[in-house]
Short mmCIF file of C-alpha atoms and ligand atoms in Angstrom, two decimals:
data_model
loop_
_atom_site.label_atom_id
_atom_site.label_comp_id
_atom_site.label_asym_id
_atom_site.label_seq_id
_atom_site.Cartn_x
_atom_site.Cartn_y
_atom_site.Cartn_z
CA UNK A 1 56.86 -43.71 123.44
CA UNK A 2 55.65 -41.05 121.15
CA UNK A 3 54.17 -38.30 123.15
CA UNK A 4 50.82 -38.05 121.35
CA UNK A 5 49.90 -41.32 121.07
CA UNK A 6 49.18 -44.31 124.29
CA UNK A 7 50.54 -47.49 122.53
CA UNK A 8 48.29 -50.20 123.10
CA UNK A 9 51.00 -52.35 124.64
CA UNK A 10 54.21 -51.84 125.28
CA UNK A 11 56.91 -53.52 123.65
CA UNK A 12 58.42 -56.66 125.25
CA UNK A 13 55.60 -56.74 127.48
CA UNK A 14 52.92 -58.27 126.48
CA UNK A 15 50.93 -58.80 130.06
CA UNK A 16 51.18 -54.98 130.25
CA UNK A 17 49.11 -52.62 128.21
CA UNK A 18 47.02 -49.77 127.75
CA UNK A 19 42.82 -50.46 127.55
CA UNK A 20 40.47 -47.46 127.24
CA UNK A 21 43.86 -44.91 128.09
CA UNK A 22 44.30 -47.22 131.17
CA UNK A 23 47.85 -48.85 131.80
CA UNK A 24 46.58 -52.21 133.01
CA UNK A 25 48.68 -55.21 134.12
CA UNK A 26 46.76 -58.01 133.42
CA UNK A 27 43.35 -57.70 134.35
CA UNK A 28 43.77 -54.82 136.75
CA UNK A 29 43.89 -51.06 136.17
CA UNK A 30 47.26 -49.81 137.70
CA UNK A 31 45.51 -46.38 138.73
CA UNK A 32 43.28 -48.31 141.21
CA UNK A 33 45.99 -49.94 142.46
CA UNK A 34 47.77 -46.31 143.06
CA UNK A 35 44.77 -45.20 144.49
CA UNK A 36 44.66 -48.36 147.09
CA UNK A 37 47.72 -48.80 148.17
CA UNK A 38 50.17 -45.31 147.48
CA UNK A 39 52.91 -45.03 145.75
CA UNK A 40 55.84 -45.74 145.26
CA UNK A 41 54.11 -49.07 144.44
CA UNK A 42 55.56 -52.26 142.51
CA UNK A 43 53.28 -54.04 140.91
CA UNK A 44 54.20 -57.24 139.16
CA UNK A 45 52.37 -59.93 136.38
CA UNK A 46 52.42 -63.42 137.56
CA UNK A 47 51.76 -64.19 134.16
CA UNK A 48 54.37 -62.59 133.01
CA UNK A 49 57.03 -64.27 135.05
CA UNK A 50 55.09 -67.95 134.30
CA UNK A 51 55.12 -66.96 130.14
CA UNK A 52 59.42 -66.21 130.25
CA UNK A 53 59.41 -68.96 132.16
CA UNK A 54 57.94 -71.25 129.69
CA UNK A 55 59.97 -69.64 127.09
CA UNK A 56 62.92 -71.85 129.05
CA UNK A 57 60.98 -74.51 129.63
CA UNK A 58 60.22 -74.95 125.67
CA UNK A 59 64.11 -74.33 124.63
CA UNK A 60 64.92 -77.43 127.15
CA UNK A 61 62.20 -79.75 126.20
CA UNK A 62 63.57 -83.35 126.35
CA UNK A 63 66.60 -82.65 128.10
CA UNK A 64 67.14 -83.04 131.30
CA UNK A 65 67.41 -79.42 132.93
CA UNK A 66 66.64 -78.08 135.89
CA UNK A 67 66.07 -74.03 135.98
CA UNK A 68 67.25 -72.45 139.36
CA UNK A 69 65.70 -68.97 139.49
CA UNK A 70 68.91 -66.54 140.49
CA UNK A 71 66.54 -65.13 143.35
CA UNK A 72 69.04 -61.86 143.47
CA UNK A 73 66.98 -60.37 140.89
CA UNK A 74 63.59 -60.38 143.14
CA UNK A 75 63.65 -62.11 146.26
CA UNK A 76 59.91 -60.94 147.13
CA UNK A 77 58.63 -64.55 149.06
CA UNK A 78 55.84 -64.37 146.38
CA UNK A 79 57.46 -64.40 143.83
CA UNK A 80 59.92 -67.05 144.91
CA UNK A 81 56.38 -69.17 145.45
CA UNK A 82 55.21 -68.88 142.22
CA UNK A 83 58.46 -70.18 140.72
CA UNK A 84 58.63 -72.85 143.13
CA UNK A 85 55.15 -73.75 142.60
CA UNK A 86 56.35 -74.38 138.75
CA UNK A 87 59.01 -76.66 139.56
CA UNK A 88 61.57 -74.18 139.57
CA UNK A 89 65.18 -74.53 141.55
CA UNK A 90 66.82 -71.47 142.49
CA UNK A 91 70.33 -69.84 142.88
CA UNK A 92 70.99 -68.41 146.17
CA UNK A 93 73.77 -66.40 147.37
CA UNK A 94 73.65 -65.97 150.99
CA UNK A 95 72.33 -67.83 153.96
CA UNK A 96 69.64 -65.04 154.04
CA UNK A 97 68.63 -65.86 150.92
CA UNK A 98 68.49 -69.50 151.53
CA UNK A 99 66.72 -68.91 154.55
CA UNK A 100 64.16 -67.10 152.49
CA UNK A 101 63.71 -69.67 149.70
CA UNK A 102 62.94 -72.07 151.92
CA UNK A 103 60.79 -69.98 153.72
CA UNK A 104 58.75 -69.75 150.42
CA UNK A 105 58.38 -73.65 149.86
CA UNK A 106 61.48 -74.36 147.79
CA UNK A 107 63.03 -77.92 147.43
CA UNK A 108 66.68 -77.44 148.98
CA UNK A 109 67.66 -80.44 147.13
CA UNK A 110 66.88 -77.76 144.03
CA UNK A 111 68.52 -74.88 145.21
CA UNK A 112 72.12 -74.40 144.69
CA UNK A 113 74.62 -71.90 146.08
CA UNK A 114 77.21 -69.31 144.78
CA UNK A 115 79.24 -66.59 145.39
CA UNK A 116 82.95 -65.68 146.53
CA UNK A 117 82.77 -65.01 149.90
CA UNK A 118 80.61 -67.79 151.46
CA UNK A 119 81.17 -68.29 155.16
CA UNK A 120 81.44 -71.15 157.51
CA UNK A 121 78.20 -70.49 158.92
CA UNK A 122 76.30 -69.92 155.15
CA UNK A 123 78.08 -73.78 154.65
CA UNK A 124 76.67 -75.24 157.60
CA UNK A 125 73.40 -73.79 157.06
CA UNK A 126 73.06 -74.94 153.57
CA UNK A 127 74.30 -78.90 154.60
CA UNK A 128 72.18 -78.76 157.10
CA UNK A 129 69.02 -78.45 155.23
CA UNK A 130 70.61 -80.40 152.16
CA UNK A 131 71.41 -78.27 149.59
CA UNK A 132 72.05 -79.54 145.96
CA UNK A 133 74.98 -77.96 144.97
CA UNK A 134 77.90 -75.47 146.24
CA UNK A 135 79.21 -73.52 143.21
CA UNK A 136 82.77 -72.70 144.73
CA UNK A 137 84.83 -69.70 143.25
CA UNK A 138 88.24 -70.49 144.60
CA UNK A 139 90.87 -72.66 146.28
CA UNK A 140 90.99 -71.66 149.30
CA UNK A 141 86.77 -72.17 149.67
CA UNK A 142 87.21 -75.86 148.44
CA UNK A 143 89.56 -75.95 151.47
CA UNK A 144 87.14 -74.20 154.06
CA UNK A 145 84.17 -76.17 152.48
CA UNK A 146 85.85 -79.58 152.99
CA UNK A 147 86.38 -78.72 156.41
CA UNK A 148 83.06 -77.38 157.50
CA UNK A 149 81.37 -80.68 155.61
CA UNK A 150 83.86 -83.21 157.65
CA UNK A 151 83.08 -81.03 160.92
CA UNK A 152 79.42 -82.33 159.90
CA UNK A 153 79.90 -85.52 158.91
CA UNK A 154 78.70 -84.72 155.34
CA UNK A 155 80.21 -85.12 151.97
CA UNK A 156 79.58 -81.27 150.33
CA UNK A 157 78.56 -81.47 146.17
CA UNK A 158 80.34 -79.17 144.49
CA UNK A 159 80.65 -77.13 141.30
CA UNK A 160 83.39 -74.86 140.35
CA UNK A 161 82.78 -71.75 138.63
CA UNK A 162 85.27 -71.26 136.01
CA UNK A 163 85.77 -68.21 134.39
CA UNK A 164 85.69 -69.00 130.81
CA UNK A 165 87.49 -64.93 129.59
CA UNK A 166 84.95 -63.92 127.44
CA UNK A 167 83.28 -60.30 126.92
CA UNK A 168 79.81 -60.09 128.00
CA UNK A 169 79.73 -56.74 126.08
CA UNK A 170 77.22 -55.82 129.19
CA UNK A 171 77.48 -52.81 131.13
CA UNK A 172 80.87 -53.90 133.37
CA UNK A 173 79.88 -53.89 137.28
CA UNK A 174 77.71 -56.55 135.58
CA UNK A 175 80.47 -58.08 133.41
CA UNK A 176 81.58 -61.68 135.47
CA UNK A 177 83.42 -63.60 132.88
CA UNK A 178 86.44 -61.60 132.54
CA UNK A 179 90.04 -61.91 133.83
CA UNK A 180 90.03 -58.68 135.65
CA UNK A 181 87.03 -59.67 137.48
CA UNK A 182 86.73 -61.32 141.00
CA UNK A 183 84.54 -64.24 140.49
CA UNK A 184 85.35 -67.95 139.38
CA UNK A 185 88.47 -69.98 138.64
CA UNK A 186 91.08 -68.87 135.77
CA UNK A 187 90.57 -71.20 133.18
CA UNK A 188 94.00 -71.98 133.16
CA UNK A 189 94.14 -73.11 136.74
CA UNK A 190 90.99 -74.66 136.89
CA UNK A 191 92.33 -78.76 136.33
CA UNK A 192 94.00 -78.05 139.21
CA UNK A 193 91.72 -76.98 141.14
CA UNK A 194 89.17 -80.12 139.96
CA UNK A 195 92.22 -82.45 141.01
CA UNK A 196 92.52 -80.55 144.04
CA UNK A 197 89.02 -81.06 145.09
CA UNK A 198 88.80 -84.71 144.56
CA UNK A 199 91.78 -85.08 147.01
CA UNK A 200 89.44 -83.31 149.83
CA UNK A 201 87.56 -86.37 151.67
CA UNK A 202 84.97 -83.69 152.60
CA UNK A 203 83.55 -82.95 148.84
CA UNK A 204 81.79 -84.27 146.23
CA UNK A 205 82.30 -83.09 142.56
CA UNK A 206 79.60 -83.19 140.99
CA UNK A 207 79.78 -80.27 138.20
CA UNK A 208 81.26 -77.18 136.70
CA UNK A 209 79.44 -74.03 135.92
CA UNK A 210 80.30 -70.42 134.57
CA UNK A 211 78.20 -67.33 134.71
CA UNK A 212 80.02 -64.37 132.23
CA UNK A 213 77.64 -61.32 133.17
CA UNK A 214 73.84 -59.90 132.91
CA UNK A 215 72.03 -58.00 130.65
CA UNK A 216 73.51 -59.82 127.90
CA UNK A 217 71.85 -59.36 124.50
CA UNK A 218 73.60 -61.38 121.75
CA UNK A 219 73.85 -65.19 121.61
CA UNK A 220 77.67 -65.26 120.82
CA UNK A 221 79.00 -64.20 124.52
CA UNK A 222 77.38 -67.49 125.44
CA UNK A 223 78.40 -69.48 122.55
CA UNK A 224 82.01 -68.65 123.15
CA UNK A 225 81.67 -69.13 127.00
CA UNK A 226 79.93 -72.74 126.22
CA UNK A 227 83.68 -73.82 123.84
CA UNK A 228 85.35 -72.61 126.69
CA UNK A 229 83.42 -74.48 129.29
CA UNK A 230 83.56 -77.99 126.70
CA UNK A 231 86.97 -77.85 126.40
CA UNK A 232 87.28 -78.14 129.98
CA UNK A 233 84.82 -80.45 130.45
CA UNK A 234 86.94 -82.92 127.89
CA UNK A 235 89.91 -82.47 130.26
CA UNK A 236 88.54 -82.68 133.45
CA UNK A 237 87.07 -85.95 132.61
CA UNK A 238 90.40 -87.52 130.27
CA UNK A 239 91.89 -86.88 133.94
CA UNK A 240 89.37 -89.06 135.68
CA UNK A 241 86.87 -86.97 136.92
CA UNK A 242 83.84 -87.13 136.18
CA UNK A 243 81.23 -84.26 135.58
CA UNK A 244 77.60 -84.61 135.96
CA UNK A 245 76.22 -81.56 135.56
CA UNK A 246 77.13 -78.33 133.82
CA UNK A 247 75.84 -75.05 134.47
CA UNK A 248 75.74 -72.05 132.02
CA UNK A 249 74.60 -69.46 134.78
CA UNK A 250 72.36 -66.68 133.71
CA UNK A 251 72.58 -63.24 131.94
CA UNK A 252 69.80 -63.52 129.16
CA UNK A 253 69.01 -59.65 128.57
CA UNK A 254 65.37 -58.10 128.01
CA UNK A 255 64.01 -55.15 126.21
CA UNK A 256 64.52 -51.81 128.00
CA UNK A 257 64.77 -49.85 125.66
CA UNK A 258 64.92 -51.24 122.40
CA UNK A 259 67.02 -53.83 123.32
CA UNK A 260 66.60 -57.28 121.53
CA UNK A 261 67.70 -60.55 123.30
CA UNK A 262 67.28 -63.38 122.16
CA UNK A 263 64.00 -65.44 123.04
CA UNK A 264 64.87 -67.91 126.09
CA UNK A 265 64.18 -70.85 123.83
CA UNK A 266 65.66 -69.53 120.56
CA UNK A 267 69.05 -68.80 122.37
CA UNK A 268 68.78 -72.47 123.83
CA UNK A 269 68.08 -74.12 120.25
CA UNK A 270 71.33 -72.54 119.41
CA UNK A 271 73.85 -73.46 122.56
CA UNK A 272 71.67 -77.60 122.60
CA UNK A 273 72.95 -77.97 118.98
CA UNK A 274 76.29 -76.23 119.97
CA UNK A 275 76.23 -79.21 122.64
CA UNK A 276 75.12 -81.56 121.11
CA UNK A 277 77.58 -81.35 118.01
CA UNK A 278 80.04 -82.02 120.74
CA UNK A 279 78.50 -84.83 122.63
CA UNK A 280 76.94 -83.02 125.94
CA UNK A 281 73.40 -82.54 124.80
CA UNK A 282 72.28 -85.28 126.99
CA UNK A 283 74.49 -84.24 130.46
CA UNK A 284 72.12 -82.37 133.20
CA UNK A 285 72.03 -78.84 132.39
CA UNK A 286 71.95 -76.60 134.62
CA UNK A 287 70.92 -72.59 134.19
CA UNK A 288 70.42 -69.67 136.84
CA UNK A 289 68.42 -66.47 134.76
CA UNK A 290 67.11 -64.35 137.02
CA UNK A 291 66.01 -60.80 135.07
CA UNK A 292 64.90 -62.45 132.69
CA UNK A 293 62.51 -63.96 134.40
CA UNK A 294 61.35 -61.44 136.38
CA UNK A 295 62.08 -58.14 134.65
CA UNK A 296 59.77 -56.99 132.33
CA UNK A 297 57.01 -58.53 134.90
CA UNK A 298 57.04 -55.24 136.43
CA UNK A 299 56.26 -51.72 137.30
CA UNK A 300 56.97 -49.24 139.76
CA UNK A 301 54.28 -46.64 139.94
CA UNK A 302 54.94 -43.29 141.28
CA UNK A 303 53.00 -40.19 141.94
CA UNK A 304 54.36 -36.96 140.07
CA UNK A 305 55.04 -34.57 143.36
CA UNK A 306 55.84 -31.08 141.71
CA UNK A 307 56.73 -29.96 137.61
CA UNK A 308 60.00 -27.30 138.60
CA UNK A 309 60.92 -25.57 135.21
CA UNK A 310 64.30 -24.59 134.93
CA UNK A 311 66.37 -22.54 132.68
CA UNK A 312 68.57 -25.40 131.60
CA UNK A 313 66.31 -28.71 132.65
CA UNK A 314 62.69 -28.85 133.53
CA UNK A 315 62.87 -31.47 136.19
CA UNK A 316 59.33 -33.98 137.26
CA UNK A 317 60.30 -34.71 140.60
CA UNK A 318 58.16 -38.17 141.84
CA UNK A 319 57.74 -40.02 144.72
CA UNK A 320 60.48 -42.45 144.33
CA UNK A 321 63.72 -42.56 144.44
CA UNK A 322 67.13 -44.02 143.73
CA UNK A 323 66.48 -46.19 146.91
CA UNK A 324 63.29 -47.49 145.59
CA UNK A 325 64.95 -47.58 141.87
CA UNK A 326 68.61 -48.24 142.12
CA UNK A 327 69.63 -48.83 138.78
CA UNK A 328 69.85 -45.52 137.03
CA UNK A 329 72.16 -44.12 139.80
CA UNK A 330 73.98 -47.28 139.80
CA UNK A 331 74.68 -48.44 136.21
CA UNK A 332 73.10 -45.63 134.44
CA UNK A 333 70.49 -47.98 133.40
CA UNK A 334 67.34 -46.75 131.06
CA UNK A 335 63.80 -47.72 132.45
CA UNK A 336 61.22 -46.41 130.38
CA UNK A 337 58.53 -44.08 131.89
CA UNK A 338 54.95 -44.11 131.32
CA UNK A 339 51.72 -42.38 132.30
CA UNK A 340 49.32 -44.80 133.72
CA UNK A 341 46.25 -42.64 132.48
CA UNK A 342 47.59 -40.78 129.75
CA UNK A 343 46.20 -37.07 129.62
CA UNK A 344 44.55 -36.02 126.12
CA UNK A 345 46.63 -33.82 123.74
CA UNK A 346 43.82 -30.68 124.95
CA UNK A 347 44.65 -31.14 128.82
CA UNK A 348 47.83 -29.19 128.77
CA UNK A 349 49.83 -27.23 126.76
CA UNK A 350 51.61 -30.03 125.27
CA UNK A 351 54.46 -32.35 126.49
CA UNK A 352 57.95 -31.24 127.90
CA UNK A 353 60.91 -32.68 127.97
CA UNK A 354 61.45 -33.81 131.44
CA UNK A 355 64.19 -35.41 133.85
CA UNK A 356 62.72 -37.37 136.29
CA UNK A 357 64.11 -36.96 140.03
CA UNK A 358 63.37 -38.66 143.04
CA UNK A 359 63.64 -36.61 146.07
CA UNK A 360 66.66 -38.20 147.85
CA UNK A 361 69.57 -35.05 148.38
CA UNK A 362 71.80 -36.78 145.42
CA UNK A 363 72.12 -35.41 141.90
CA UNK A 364 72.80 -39.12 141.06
CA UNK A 365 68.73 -39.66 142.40
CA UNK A 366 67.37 -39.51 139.26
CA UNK A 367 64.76 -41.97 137.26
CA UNK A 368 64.97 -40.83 133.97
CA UNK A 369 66.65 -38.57 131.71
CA UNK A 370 64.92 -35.84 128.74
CA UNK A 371 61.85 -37.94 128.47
CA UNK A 372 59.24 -36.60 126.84
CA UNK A 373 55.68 -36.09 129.43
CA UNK A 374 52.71 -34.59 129.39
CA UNK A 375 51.84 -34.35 132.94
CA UNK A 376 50.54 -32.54 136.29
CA UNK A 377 51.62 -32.34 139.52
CA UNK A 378 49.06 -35.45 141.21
CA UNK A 379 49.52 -38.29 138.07
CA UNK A 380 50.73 -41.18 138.68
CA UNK A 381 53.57 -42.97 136.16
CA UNK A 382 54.67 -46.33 135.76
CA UNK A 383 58.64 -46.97 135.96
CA UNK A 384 58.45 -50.38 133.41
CA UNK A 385 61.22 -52.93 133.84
CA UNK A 386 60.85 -53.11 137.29
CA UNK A 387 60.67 -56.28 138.36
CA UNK A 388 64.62 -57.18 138.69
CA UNK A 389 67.07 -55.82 140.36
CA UNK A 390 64.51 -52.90 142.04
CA UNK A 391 63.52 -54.00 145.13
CA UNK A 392 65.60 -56.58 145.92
CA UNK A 393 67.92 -53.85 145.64
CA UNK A 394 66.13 -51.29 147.54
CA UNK A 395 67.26 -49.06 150.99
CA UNK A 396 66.11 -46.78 153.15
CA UNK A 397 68.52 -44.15 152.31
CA UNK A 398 67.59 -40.71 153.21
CA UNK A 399 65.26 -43.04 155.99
CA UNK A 400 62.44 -43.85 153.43
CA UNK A 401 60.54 -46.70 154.25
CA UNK A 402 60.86 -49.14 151.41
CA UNK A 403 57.75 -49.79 148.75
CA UNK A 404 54.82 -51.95 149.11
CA UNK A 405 54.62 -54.83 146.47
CA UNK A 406 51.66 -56.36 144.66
CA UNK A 407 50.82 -59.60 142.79
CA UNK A 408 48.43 -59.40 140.01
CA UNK A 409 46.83 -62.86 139.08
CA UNK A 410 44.67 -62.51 136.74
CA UNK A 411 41.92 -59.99 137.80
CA UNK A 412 42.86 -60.49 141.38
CA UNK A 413 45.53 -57.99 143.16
CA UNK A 414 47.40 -59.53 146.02
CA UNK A 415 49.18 -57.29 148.38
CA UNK A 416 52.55 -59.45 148.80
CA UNK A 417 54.27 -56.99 150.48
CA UNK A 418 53.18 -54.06 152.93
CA UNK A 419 55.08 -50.27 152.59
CA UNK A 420 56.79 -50.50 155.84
CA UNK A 421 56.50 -47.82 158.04
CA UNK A 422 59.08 -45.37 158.77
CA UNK A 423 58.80 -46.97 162.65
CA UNK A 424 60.05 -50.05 160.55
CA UNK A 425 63.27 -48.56 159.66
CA UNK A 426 64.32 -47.84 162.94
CA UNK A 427 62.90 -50.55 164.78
CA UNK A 428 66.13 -52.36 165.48
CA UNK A 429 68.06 -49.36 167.31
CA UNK A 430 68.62 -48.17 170.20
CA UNK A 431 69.86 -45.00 171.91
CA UNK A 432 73.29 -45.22 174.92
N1 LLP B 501 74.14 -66.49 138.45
C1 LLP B 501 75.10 -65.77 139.04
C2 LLP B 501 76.26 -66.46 139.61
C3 LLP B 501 75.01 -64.36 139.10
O1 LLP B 501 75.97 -63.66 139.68
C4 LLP B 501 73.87 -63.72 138.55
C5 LLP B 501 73.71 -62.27 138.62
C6 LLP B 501 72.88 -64.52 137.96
C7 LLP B 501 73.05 -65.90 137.91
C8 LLP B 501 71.62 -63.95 137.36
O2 LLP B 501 71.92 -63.10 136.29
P1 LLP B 501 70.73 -62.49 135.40
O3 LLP B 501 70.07 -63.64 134.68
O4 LLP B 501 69.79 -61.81 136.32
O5 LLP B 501 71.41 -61.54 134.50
N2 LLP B 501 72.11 -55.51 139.77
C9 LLP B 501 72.50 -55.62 138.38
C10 LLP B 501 72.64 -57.08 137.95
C11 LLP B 501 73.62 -57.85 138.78
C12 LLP B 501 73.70 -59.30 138.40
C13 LLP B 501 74.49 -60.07 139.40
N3 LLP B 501 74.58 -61.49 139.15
C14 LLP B 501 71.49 -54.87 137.51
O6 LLP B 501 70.56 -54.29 138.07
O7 LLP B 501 71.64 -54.79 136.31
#
């Protein structure tokens, strides 16, 4: 943002904006919120999550779809309620996060599970409470699968992911849908694999999905990927097998920085008359976005701690860190920063070009890189972007307790989650 100026809302968020030089989400005023509860604080928009939502549900009106919310991106019960509460499914990844979901009121028949490295125990759990679907990565699962289902009783459905080799053009540890990478089937060995699994007594076929990365910004990635996945589809069933379901996994992009995605349901106008030019418009679709659901529904606030000048770099060093905020450390990723009361151009000498540092003993613990503040030691900024991939991501490195979390409705706060204590983080150990 321009230095001298509060923008009245910022871009590609439109439940969070300034109102009398007060960063409010929703109906709220984020400095109370600081003031209540501390900081580091994440605050998210219900509203915000319900409006991308409906951006999907619009792009797949009269089709049948189901949306599984990839819960990876924010796990935070709450939030898993409020998609469940709008008829969402949801992608899960680990028996922990099944456990969870359910825990939040989710329909298992709804809730479908990937990954490479399920174990026996993450199968049994999920047939036990009846899971919809097991997206399988490899042989040698199908095999393990088959075997834990029969041990049951149980017929397993499956899915196989199928790597479909196309470039994301995402950052790559986010990049799926390549060769190189570990998840899904080759494409080329995927027929076998389909005949493979209708010889095991213990599974069910039931669909074929694909899922080629995250943070994905142009339509063609998926456009290619969606060829791919047809021309298997075509196969699979000239040998006899027949698919139900297909599912085009997640990735959608949003705006950190400038960024422009697609909109949810201009993306989807594009890939249903992709579809439907080849005769699968009418299948069950399945998808799995998770950021873009849930990013750009939220903030993390944190309280500026100390302004150190330096010959080379004048660093603001804040109250959270790459444990609260993984992603710069991690991918290098760009979160913008903003004051949540912006100080007046006569306040202080001007604004400085900043980087912004947790205080974890890393060099890698940083927020933000030469942004431009006006600030004092005591304010309190808002990390935006913060609703995926931050805390569900979070650890106690350094033995920081990990944030509290908030729910705004409205004009209504609701504390979802409480900071837990420092007690909290060692509460499980125990000296020889
Ligand atoms: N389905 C599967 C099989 C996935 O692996 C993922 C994300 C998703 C769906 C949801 O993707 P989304 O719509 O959120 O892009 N921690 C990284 C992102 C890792 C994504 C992992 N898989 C980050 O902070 O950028």
């Amino acid at each position: 943002m321009n230095a001298n100026t509060t923008p009245a809302s910022l871009p590609g968020q439109p439940h969070i904006a300034y109102a009398n030089d007060q960063l409010m989400v929703e109906g709220v005023r984020l400095s109370d919120l600081a003031r209540e509860h501390g900081t580091p604080l994440f605050v998210y928009s219900k509203a915000a999550m319900l409006s991308a939502l409906a951006a999907y549900q619009r792009g797949f009106a009269g089709r049948n779809a189901q949306i599984c919310y990839a819960m990876k991106a924010n796990s935070t019960l709450a939030v898993l309620q409020v998609f469940a509460e709008a008829g969402c499914g949801f992608d899960t990844v680990s028996g922990g996060e099944l456990a969870r979901v359910l825990a939040a009121g989710a329909d298992p028949a709804k809730v479908i599970f990937s990954g490479v490295g399920k174990t026996r125990a993450e199968m049994k759990q999920a047939l036990q409470v009846g899971i919809g679907c097991f997206n399988v990565e490899s042989e040698a699962e199908l095999d393990v699968l088959n075997e834990v289902a029969l041990g049951l009783g149980q017929q397993a459905p499956v899915s196989l992911r199928v790597n479909p080799n196309v470039d994301a053009k995402t950052h790559p540890y986010i990049s799926t849908g390549l060769k190189g990478n570990k998840f899904g089937i080759a494409h080329e060995d995927a027929m076998r694999a389909y005949r493979h699994a209708t010889q095991l007594p213990g599974l069910k076929v039931i669909g074929i999905d694909c899922h080629i990365g995250s943070q994905i910004t142009e339509a063609t990635p998926y456009l290619d990927a969606m060829d791919r996945v047809m021309d298997l589809v075509s196969d699979i069933e000239a040998a006899g097998i027949p698919i139900q379901h297909i599912d085009f996994g997640g990735g959608l992009g949003i705006n950190y920085n400038g960024d422009t995605p697609p909109e949810a349901d201009a993306l989807w106008a594009q890939l249903l008359a992709k579809l439907d030019a080849r005769g699968y418009g009418q299948r069950q679709l399945m998808i799995e976005p998770g950021r873009s659901l849930v990013g750009n529904a939220g903030v993390c606030l944190t309280e500026v701690l100390y302004l150190k000048p330096g010959e080379q770099k004048n660093f603001c060093i804040v109250d959270a860190a790459m444990n609260d905020l993984p992603r710069p450390a991690m991918y290098q990723a760009f979160h913008q920063i903003v004051p949540v009361s912006p100080r007046a151009a006569r306040d202080t000498q001007g604004s400085t070009l900043y980087d912004i540092v947790g205080p974890v003993c890393e060099s890698g613990d940083w927020i933000g890189r030469d942004r431009q503040l006006r600030v004092q030691a005591g304010d309190t900024l808002a990390v935006l972007s913060a609703g995926a991939y931050c805390m569900s991501m979070a650890s106690n490195y350094n033995t920081r307790g990990r944030a509290a979390e908030i729910l705004v409705d409205g004009t209504q706060a609701h504390l979802i989650r409480q900071r837990e204590s420092v007690f909290d983080t060692f509460a499980l150990e125990q000296l020889v």
